[in-house]
XYZ file of C-alpha atoms in Angstrom:
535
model
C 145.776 0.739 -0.332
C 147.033 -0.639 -3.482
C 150.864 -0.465 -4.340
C 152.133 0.550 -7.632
C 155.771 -0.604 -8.183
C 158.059 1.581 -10.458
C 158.049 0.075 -13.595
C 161.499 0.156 -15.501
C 161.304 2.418 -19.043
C 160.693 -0.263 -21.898
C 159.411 -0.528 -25.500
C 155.863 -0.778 -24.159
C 156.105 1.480 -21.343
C 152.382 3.488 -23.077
C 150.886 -0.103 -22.012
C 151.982 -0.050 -18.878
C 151.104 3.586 -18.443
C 147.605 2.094 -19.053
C 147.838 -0.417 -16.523
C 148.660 1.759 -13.983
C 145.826 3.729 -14.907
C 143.468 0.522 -14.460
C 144.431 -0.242 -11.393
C 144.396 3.011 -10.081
C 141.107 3.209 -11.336
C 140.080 0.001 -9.657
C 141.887 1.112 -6.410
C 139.342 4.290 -6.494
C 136.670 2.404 -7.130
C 136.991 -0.378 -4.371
C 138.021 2.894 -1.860
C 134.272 4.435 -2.946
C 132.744 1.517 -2.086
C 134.487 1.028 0.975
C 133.120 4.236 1.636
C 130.108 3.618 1.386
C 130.157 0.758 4.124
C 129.642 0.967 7.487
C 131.556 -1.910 10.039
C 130.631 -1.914 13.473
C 131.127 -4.107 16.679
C 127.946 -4.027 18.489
C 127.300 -4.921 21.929
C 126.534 -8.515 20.989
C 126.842 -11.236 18.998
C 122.891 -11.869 17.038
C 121.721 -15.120 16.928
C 118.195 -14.585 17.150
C 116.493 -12.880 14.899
C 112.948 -12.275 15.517
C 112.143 -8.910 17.447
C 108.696 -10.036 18.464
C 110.211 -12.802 20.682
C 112.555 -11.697 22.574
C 113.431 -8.465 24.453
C 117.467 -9.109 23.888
C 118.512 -5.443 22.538
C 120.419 -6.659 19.607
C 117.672 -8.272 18.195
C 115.988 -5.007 18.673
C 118.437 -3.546 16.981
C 117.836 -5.544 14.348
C 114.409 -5.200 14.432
C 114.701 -1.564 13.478
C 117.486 -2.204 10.738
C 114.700 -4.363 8.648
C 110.628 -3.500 10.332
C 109.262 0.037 10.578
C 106.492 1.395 13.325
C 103.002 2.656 12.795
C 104.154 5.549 15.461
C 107.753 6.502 17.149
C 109.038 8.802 19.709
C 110.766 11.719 18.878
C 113.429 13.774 21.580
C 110.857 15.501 22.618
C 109.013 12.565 24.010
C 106.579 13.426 21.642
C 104.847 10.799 19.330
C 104.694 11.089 15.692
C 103.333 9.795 12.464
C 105.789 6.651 11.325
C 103.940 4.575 8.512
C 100.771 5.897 9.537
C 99.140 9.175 10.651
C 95.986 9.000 13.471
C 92.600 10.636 14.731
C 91.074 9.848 17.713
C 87.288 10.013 18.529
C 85.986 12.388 20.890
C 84.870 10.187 23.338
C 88.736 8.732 23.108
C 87.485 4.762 22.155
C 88.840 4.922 18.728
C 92.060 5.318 16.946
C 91.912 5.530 13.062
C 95.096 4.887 11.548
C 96.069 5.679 8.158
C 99.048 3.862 6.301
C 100.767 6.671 3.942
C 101.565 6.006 0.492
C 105.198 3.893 -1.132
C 104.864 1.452 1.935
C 106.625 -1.677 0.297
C 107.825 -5.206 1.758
C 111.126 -5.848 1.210
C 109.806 -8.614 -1.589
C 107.526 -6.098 -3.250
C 104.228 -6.814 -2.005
C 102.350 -3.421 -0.877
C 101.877 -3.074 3.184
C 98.253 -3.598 3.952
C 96.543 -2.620 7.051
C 95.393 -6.573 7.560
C 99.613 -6.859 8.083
C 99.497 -4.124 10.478
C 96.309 -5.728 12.155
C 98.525 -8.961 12.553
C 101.609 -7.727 13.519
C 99.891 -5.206 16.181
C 97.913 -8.474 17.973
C 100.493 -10.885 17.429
C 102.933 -8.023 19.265
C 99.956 -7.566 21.878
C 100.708 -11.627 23.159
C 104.277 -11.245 23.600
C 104.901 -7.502 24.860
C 104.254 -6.588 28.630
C 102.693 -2.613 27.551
C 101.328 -4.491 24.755
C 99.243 -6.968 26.982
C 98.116 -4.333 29.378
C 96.888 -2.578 26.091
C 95.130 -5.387 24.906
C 93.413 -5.366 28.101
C 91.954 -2.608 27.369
C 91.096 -3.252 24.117
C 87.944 -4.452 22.330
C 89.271 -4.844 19.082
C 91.488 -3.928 16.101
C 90.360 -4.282 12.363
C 91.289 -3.263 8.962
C 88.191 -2.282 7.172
C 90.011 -2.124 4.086
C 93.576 -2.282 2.742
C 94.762 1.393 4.128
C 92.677 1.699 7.354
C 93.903 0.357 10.832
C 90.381 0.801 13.768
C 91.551 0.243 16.837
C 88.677 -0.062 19.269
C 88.856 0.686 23.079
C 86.594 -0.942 26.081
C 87.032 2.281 28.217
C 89.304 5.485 27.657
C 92.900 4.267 27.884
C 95.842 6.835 28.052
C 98.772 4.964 26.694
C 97.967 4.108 23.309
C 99.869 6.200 21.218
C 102.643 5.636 23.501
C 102.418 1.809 23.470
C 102.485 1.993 19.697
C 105.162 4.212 19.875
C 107.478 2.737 22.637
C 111.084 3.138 21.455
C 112.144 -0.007 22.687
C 111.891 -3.912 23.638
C 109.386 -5.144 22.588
C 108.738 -2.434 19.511
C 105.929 -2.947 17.647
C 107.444 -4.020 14.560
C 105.294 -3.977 11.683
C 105.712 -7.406 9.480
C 103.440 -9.459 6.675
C 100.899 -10.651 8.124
C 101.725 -14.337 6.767
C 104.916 -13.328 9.359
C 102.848 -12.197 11.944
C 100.361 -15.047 12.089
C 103.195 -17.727 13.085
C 102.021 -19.146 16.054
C 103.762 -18.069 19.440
C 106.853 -18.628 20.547
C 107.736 -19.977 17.452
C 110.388 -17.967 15.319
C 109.760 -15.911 12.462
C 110.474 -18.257 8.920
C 111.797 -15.226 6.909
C 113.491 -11.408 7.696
C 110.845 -9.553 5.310
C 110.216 -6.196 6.691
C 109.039 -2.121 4.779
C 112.241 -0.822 6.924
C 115.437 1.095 5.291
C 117.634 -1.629 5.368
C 117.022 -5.071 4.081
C 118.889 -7.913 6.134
C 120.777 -10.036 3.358
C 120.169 -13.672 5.090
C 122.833 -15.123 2.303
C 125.304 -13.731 4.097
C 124.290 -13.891 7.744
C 127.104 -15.998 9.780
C 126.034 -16.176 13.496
C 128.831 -15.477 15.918
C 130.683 -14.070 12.609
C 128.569 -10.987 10.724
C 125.286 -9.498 9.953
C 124.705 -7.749 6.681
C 122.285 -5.108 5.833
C 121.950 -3.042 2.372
C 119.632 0.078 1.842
C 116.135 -0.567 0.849
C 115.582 1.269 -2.603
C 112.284 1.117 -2.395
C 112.248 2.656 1.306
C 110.363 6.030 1.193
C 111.851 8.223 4.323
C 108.818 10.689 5.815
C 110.103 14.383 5.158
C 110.567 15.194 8.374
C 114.110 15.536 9.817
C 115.536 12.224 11.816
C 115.060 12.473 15.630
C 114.885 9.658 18.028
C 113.155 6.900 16.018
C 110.868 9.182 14.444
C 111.682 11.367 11.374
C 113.100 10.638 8.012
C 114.899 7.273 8.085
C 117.639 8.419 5.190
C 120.240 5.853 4.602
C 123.110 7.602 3.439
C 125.091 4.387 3.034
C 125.126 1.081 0.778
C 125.868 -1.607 3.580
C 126.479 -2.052 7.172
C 127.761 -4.451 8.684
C 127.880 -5.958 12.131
C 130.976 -8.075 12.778
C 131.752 -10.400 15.575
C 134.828 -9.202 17.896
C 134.311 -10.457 21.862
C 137.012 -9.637 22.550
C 137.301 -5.389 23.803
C 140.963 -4.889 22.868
C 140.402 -6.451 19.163
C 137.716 -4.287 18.865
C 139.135 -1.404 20.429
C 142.446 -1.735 18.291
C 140.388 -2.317 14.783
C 138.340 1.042 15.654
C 141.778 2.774 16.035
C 143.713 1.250 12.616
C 140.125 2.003 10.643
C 139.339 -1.760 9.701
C 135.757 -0.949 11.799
C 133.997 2.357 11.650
C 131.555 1.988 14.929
C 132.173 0.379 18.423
C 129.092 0.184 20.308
C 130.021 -0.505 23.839
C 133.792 -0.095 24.761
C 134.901 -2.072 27.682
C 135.387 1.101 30.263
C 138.731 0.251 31.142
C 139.850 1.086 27.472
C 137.879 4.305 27.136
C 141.370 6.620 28.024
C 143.188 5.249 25.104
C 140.088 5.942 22.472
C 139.985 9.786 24.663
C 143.543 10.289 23.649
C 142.679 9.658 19.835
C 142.024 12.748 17.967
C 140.641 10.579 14.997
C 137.682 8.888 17.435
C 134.408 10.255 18.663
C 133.582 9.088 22.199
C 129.688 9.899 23.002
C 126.887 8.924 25.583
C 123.999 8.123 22.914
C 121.445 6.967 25.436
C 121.470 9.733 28.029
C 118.985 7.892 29.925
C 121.411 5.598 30.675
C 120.824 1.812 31.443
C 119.708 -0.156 34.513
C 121.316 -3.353 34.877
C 119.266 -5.842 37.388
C 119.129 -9.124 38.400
C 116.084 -12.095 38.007
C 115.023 -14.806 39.739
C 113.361 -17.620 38.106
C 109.769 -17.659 40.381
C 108.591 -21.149 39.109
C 111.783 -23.718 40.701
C 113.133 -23.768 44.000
C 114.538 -22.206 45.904
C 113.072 -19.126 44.323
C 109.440 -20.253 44.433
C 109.681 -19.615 48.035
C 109.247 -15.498 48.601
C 111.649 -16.089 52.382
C 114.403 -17.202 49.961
C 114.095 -14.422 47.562
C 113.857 -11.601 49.714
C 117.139 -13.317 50.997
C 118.313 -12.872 47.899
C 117.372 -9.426 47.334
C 118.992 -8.338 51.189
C 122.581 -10.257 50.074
C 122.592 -7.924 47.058
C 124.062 -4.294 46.824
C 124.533 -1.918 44.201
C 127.987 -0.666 44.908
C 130.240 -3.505 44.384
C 128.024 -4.052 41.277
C 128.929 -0.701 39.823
C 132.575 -0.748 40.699
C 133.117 -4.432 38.732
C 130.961 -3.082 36.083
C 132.098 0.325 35.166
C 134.616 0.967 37.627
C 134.545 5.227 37.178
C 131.254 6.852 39.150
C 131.466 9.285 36.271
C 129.509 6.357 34.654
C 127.204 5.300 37.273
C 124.746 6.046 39.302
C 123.618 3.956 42.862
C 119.729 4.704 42.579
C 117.102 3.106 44.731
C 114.334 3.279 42.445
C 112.964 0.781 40.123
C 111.034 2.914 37.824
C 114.694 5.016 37.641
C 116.261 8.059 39.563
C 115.679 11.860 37.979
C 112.065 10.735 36.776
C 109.342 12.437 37.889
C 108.234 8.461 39.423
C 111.421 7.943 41.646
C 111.137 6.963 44.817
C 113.549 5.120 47.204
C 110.809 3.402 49.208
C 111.845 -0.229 50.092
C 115.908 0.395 48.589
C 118.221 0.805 51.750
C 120.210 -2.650 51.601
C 120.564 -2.025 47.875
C 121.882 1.330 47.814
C 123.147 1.541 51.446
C 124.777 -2.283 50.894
C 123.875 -3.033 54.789
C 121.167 -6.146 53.859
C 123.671 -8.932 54.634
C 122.972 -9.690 58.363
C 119.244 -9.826 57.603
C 120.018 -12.000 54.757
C 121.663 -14.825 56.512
C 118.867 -14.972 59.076
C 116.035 -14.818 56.862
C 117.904 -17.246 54.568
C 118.137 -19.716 57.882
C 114.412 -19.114 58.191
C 113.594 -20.045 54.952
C 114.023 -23.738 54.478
C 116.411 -23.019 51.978
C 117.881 -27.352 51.819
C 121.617 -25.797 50.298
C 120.601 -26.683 46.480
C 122.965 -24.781 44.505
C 121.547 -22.152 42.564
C 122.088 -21.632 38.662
C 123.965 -18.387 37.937
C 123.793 -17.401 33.815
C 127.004 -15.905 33.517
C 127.462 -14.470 29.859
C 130.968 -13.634 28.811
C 130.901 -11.953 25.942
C 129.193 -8.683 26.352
C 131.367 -6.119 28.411
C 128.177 -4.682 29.913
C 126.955 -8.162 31.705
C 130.205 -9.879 32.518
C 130.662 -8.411 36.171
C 127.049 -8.530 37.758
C 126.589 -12.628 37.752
C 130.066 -12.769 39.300
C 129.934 -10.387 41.972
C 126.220 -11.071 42.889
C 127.452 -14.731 43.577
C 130.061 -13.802 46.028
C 127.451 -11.846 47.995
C 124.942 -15.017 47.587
C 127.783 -17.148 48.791
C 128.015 -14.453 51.720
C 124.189 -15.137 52.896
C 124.808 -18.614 52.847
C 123.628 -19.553 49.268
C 125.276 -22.458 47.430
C 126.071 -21.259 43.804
C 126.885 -22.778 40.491
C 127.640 -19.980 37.822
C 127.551 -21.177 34.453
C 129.771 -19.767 31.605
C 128.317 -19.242 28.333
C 127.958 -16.526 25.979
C 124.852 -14.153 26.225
C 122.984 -15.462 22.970
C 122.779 -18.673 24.595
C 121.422 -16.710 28.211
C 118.933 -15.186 25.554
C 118.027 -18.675 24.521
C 117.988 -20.706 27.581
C 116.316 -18.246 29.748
C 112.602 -18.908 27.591
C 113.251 -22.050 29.325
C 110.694 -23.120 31.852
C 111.992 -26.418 32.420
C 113.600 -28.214 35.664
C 117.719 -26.950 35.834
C 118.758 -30.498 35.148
C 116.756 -30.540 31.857
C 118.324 -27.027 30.853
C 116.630 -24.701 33.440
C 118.125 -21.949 35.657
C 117.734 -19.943 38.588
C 118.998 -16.482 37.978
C 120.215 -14.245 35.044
C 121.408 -10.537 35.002
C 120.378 -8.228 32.093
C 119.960 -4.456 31.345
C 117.280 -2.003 30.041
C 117.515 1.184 29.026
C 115.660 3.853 31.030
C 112.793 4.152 28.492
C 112.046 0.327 29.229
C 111.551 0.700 32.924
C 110.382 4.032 33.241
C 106.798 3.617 34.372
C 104.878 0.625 35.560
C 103.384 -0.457 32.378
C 106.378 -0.116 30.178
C 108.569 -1.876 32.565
C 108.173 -5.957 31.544
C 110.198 -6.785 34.711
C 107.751 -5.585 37.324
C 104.570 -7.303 35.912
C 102.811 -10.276 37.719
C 101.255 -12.460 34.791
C 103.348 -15.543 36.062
C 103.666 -18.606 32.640
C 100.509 -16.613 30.792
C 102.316 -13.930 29.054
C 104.613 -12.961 31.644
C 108.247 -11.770 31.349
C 111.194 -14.293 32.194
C 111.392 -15.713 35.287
C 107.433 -15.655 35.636
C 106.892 -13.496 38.627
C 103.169 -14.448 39.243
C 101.204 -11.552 41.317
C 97.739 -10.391 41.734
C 98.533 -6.980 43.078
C 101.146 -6.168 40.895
C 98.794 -6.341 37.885
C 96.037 -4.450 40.126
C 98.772 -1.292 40.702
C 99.674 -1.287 36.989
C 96.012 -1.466 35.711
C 95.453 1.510 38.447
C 98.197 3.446 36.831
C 97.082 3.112 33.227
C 93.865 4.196 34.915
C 95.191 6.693 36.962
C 93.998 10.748 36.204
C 97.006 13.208 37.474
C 100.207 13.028 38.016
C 100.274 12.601 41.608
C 97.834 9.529 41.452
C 100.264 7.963 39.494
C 103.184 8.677 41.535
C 101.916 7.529 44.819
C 100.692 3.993 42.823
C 104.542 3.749 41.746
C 105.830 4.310 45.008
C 102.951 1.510 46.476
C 103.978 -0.540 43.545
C 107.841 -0.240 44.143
C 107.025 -1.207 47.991
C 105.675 -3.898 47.242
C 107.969 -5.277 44.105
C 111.061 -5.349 46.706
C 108.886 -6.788 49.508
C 108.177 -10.205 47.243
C 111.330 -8.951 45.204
C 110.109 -9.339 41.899
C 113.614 -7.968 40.774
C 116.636 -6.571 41.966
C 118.072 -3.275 40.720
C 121.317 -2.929 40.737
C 121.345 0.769 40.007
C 122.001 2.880 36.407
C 125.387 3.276 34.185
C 125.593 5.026 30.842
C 127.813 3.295 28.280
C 129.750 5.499 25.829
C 130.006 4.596 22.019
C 133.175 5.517 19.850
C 133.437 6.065 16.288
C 135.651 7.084 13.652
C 135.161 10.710 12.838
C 134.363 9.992 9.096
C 131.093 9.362 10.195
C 128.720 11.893 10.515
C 125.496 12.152 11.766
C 125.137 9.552 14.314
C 121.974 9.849 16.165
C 121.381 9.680 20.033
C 118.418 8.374 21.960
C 116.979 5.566 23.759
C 117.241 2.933 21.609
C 120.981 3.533 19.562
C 122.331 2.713 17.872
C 120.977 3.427 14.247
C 122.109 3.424 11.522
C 120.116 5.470 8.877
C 121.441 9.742 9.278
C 124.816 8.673 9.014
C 127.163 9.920 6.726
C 130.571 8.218 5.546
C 133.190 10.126 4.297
């Protein structure tokens, strides 16, 4: 607020009447535009800024500030028209997408389908449900500039819902001078047709991100649900600022300086609850499941005796407790593909949910050859949500008889070093701890972390296995429901025997905001930020 001293009566007090007036003009005018900004502490600091490489949900976050979708989901599970509307053939081997009209760049070039053609295969490469899509796919062309044909080799159920997965890795539509860069390499410029455009002036890694509403963005008419709908941006600017610390954060959401908190350390969640002034809400009622990954191409883990040691130390419990600390928040849950889904299973889960592995551990881990090399524990510090797992998974790898070295860094640089497949002494690592939200992991094609593709294509850590990528091409094959439940459970069985990863069961992280926002929207991948309101 601005103060306006008393003035003392004077010959000119009509000029400084009009002072006053100025600067209580400019006071208004700065408090409109405040208003018209949103400030929010995400879950992370973002450093890297392509979505297509990298499955880090900030960047995905990101992703859907600037890029829009051909498709999305809506809450009903349901997938809609995005940039484009669809017909299928009737012997289900084509898909005829049509871009709708006021599709812009963010530098004023109309969107062509040869972008979307580009953006779709270079998203096919890096994407797990992409791949297995490709797989099945004998090719996509734009026969001219408003016409996406996307051919099939054989009748393939998941198209639509590839195209329209909510989450890492979307399929981000980009110029196709973007999408063309070769792979693995970064992105040279943020230009996507989405509601926000990312202002790279301004961008200060490990400081703020900046976003400002696309003019030319032209919402679809229908009402905002999930990441379908009418992307309205009701606001001039957002912008993501850089507070590690949870009781910074937590204190700047209370005094107003930041309008959003993303992920407030659970510990601090009764003092926001006994604010009047702050909204405390589960956005992604799916929850998350957080899990731990072994790097499959350096020892010790190349060897499956010391893995499944691995995966015996662990248990979910103690996990939960350091994470979250209040079972109102968590969930132990055996099953990879997630509990409450109609493909849950506990087959192959006991020591993880039971926490009674440990014996069998430290004999198996005798067995194994295992020569005492310590093993290379990411441990990021900076993101509430992945702080506790590296720590309390390497007191129970210490238990079975592991040597560890956990290594303290912030989780941009995990994000980084983890696309490393080099030796630990050149920058390598054994094992890192992430989450994904249900959607990711819900089936076996959607869920990156189960596949078997090893160094060609496969998710980090490089789990190599034939019979993995038999079950999940039997899946996408598969013609009821209960064919594709029993190959989940088979699938699950055999994931945990060769531990491909190790779930360390669900949580469900609350957001708080101020309650001069309005309109914040839930699903499974929040935040967003068009819908919202600022009063």
């Amino acid at each position: 607020m601005f103060h306006i001293p008393r003035w003392k009566p004077t010959a000119i007090a009509s000029g400084v009447a009009l002072s006053v007036l100025a600067l209580s003009a400019a006071a208004t005018s700065q408090a409109i535009a405040a208003g018209k900004t949103i400030t929010a502490v995400m879950h992370s600091d973002l450093r890297v800024l392509d979505p297509g490489l990298t499955t880090a949900y900030i960047t995905r976050d990101h992703g859907y500030m600037v890029y829009d979708t051909l498709v999305a989901t809506d809450a009903n599970f349901k997938i809609q028209p995005q940039m484009a509307e669809w017909k299928v053939s009737g012997d289900k081997l084509t898909y005829t997408f049509t871009l709708r009209d006021g599709l812009k760049w963010h530098d004023g070039a109309p969107v062509t389908a040869e972008d979307c053609v580009a953006s779709l295969k270079r998203w096919g490469k890096n994407d797990g449900m992409g791949q297995k899509l490709m797989d099945f796919t004998a090719s996509i062309e734009a026969p001219d500039a408003k016409t996406i044909v996307l051919k099939l080799k054989e009748p393939y159920g998941l198209v639509l819902e590839s195209l329209g997965k909510p989450s890492s890795l979307v399929p981000f539509m980009m110029p196709k001078r973007l999408a063309e860069t070769p792979a693995g390499k970064a992105i040279a410029e943020q230009v996507g047709s989405g509601p926000f455009k990312f202002v790279q002036a301004e961008f200060q890694p490990g400081v703020k991100a900046i976003y400002v509403k696309n003019a030319d963005y032209v919402p679809r008419k229908e009402p905002a649900s999930w990441t379908a709908g009418g992307k309205v941006v009701k606001v001039d600017r957002v912008e993501w600022v850089t507070m590690p610390d949870a009781q910074t954060a937590v204190n700047a959401l209370q005094s107003g300086d930041i309008d959003f908190m993303e992920n407030p350390s659970f510990d601090l969640l009764p003092v926001l609850e006994a604010n009047k002034d702050i909204k405390i809400e589960i956005l992604n009622k799916f929850g998350f499941q957080t899990l731990g990954r072994m790097n499959f191409t350096l020892p010790p883990f190349d060897n499956v005796k010391v893995r499944r040691a691995a995966f015996l130390a662990m248990s979910q419990k103690p996990v939960l407790d350091a994470l979250v600390g209040n079972p109102k928040y968590y969930k132990i849950c055996g099953a990879i593909f997630i509990c409450d889904t109609p493909l849950a299973t506990d087959v192959g889960s006991e020591t993880l949910v039971k926490g009674n592995g440990m014996a069998e551990a430290k004999k198996l881990l005798a067995e194994s050859g295992y020569d005492g090399t310590p093993i290379v524990v990411m441990a990021p510090g900076d993101v509430v949500t992945l702080k506790a797992q590296p720590i309390v998974a390497a007191q129970l790898l210490r238990e079975a008889g592991f040597k560890v070295d956990v290594q303290a860094t912030d989780w941009q640089t995990v994000v980084t070093r983890r696309a490393s497949q080099k030796p630990v002494k050149e920058g390598g690592w054994n094992m890192f701890f992430t989450n994904w939200v249900g959607a990711d992991v819900a089936n076996p094609v959607v869920n990156v972390s189960i596949g078997g593709r090893g160094t060609k294509g496969g998710w980090f850590g490089w789990a190599e296995d034939a019979k993995v990528e038999q079950l999940r091409d039997a899946f996408a094959r598969a013609g009821s429901p209960e064919e594709q439940k029993k190959i989940a459970a088979d699938l699950q069985k055999h994931a945990y025997e060769q531990a491909i990863y190790i779930p360390l069961g669900q949580y469900f992280a609350p957001s708080a905001w101020s309650k001069s926002l309005s309109g914040v929207l839930d699903g499974p991948a929040t935040p967003v930020f068009w819908n919202i309101e600022k009063k």
